[in-house]
Amino acid sequence: MKRVMLRNPQDTVLSVIFIAIGLGGLVISLGYPMGTLLRMGPGYFPSIIFSGLILVGIIVAIGSLRFDGPRLEAWNWRAIIFLLGSVLVFALLMRPLGFIAAIVLSVFVSGLAHSPFRPIRILLLGCGLALASALIFVTALGLPIRLWP
């Protein structure tokens, strides 16, 4: 019996992550009405996107078995924790503090993932992203998002 060797461990792990996120999102999106191609329901577009993510994961997995690649390196847990934390900060603070403050604080938390931490630079970036997001989503697209508490 032929043993399958992982020739590219980084791509193998990436493909597993893609497939897992795709399957999770697909299961959730199937709980919403699909609609039709001409009258898409709320589950239609997410199911297409997550199916595509699963397909990309499968393609990357096949490539990881065929082509040599780098070994797995140590994970930067600080970056992972602060980047996931920034998403959580945005989700938890969007409603009570408003769109602008949630974006600024989320960018600030994500800035903690990088060393050295430069608070002034991160704060300016957060303010710029909040302004651009407000102009795009509220002004240009007319989405009913509360900017302030």
Short mmCIF file of C-alpha atoms in Angstrom, two decimals:
data_model
loop_
_atom_site.label_atom_id
_atom_site.label_comp_id
_atom_site.label_asym_id
_atom_site.label_seq_id
_atom_site.Cartn_x
_atom_site.Cartn_y
_atom_site.Cartn_z
CA MET A 1 0.00 0.00 0.00
CA LYS A 2 1.39 3.37 -1.03
CA ARG A 3 1.80 5.92 1.73
CA VAL A 4 0.67 9.51 0.98
CA MET A 5 3.32 12.04 1.93
CA LEU A 6 2.57 15.65 2.68
CA ARG A 7 4.89 17.49 0.38
CA ASN A 8 3.59 20.92 1.35
CA PRO A 9 2.38 21.06 4.98
CA GLN A 10 1.57 24.79 4.93
CA ASP A 11 -0.82 24.40 2.01
CA THR A 12 -2.32 21.29 3.59
CA VAL A 13 -3.19 23.19 6.78
CA LEU A 14 -4.50 26.12 4.72
CA SER A 15 -6.73 23.81 2.69
CA VAL A 16 -8.16 22.25 5.86
CA ILE A 17 -8.93 25.74 7.22
CA PHE A 18 -10.59 26.80 3.93
CA ILE A 19 -12.70 23.65 3.77
CA ALA A 20 -13.71 23.87 7.44
CA ILE A 21 -14.77 27.53 7.18
CA GLY A 22 -16.53 26.80 3.88
CA LEU A 23 -18.45 23.86 5.31
CA GLY A 24 -19.44 25.79 8.43
CA GLY A 25 -20.63 28.77 6.42
CA LEU A 26 -22.44 26.57 3.92
CA VAL A 27 -24.33 24.75 6.66
CA ILE A 28 -25.39 28.10 8.17
CA SER A 29 -26.36 29.62 4.80
CA LEU A 30 -28.53 26.61 3.93
CA GLY A 31 -30.75 27.56 6.88
CA TYR A 32 -31.86 30.68 4.98
CA PRO A 33 -34.26 30.78 2.01
CA MET A 34 -32.37 30.34 -1.27
CA GLY A 35 -34.74 31.95 -3.73
CA THR A 36 -33.96 31.75 -7.43
CA LEU A 37 -31.30 33.17 -9.69
CA LEU A 38 -33.54 36.11 -10.58
CA ARG A 39 -34.91 36.59 -7.03
CA MET A 40 -32.08 35.62 -4.73
CA GLY A 41 -32.92 34.91 -1.13
CA PRO A 42 -30.65 35.72 1.82
CA GLY A 43 -28.97 32.30 1.65
CA TYR A 44 -28.16 32.32 -2.07
CA PHE A 45 -25.02 34.48 -2.23
CA PRO A 46 -23.40 33.14 0.98
CA SER A 47 -23.92 29.56 -0.22
CA ILE A 48 -22.17 30.40 -3.51
CA ILE A 49 -19.27 32.10 -1.71
CA PHE A 50 -18.79 29.27 0.82
CA SER A 51 -19.05 26.64 -1.92
CA GLY A 52 -16.31 28.51 -3.76
CA LEU A 53 -14.18 28.52 -0.62
CA ILE A 54 -14.61 24.76 -0.31
CA LEU A 55 -13.59 24.37 -3.98
CA VAL A 56 -10.48 26.53 -3.43
CA GLY A 57 -9.63 24.42 -0.38
CA ILE A 58 -9.88 21.23 -2.43
CA ILE A 59 -7.68 22.70 -5.18
CA VAL A 60 -5.07 23.81 -2.62
CA ALA A 61 -5.21 20.34 -0.98
CA ILE A 62 -4.54 18.62 -4.31
CA GLY A 63 -1.66 21.00 -4.97
CA SER A 64 -0.22 20.32 -1.52
CA LEU A 65 0.06 16.64 -2.40
CA ARG A 66 1.67 17.29 -5.79
CA PHE A 67 4.15 20.11 -5.19
CA ASP A 68 6.89 20.59 -2.61
CA GLY A 69 6.53 23.50 -0.24
CA PRO A 70 7.77 24.93 3.02
CA ARG A 71 7.38 23.22 6.37
CA LEU A 72 5.05 24.60 9.00
CA GLU A 73 6.54 27.39 11.04
CA ALA A 74 5.66 28.41 14.56
CA TRP A 75 2.35 30.25 14.73
CA ASN A 76 2.29 33.85 15.83
CA TRP A 77 -0.30 33.46 18.59
CA ARG A 78 -0.14 37.14 19.52
CA ALA A 79 -1.23 38.14 16.01
CA ILE A 80 -3.94 35.47 15.87
CA ILE A 81 -5.41 36.49 19.24
CA PHE A 82 -5.42 40.24 18.56
CA LEU A 83 -6.76 39.93 15.00
CA LEU A 84 -9.60 37.66 16.11
CA GLY A 85 -10.10 39.96 19.09
CA SER A 86 -10.47 42.96 16.80
CA VAL A 87 -13.34 41.27 14.97
CA LEU A 88 -14.94 40.46 18.32
CA VAL A 89 -14.48 44.09 19.49
CA PHE A 90 -16.21 45.36 16.36
CA ALA A 91 -19.10 42.90 16.72
CA LEU A 92 -19.64 43.68 20.41
CA LEU A 93 -19.22 47.46 20.21
CA MET A 94 -21.00 48.25 16.93
CA ARG A 95 -24.44 48.56 18.50
CA PRO A 96 -23.64 50.37 21.79
CA LEU A 97 -20.91 52.73 20.49
CA GLY A 98 -21.82 53.13 16.82
CA PHE A 99 -20.01 52.41 13.57
CA ILE A 100 -17.23 55.02 13.87
CA ALA A 101 -16.06 54.12 17.39
CA ALA A 102 -16.34 50.38 16.71
CA ILE A 103 -14.09 50.67 13.65
CA VAL A 104 -11.51 52.86 15.41
CA LEU A 105 -11.34 50.53 18.43
CA SER A 106 -11.25 47.44 16.22
CA VAL A 107 -8.32 48.82 14.22
CA PHE A 108 -6.59 49.80 17.48
CA VAL A 109 -6.91 46.24 18.84
CA SER A 110 -5.69 44.74 15.56
CA GLY A 111 -2.69 47.08 15.73
CA LEU A 112 -1.63 45.33 18.93
CA ALA A 113 -0.85 42.28 16.80
CA HIS A 114 2.18 44.02 15.34
CA SER A 115 5.37 44.72 17.19
CA PRO A 116 6.44 47.47 17.72
CA PHE A 117 3.06 48.97 18.50
CA ARG A 118 2.69 52.57 17.23
CA PRO A 119 -0.48 53.99 18.83
CA ILE A 120 -0.57 57.34 16.97
CA ARG A 121 -0.14 55.69 13.59
CA ILE A 122 -2.80 53.06 14.40
CA LEU A 123 -5.21 55.71 15.68
CA LEU A 124 -4.80 57.75 12.47
CA LEU A 125 -5.34 54.63 10.38
CA GLY A 126 -8.47 53.76 12.39
CA CYS A 127 -9.90 57.25 11.96
CA GLY A 128 -9.19 57.19 8.22
CA LEU A 129 -10.81 53.77 7.80
CA ALA A 130 -13.82 54.84 9.86
CA LEU A 131 -14.28 57.97 7.73
CA ALA A 132 -13.88 56.06 4.46
CA SER A 133 -16.27 53.31 5.65
CA ALA A 134 -18.88 55.87 6.71
CA LEU A 135 -18.63 57.62 3.34
CA ILE A 136 -18.90 54.36 1.40
CA PHE A 137 -21.53 52.47 3.38
CA VAL A 138 -23.71 55.26 4.77
CA THR A 139 -23.34 58.13 2.31
CA ALA A 140 -22.73 56.38 -1.02
CA LEU A 141 -24.69 53.14 -0.49
CA GLY A 142 -27.29 54.57 1.87
CA LEU A 143 -27.13 51.72 4.38
CA PRO A 144 -29.01 52.44 7.62
CA ILE A 145 -26.00 52.22 9.95
CA ARG A 146 -25.87 54.23 13.15
CA LEU A 147 -22.59 56.18 13.13
CA TRP A 148 -22.68 57.32 16.77
CA PRO A 149 -24.22 56.02 20.02
#
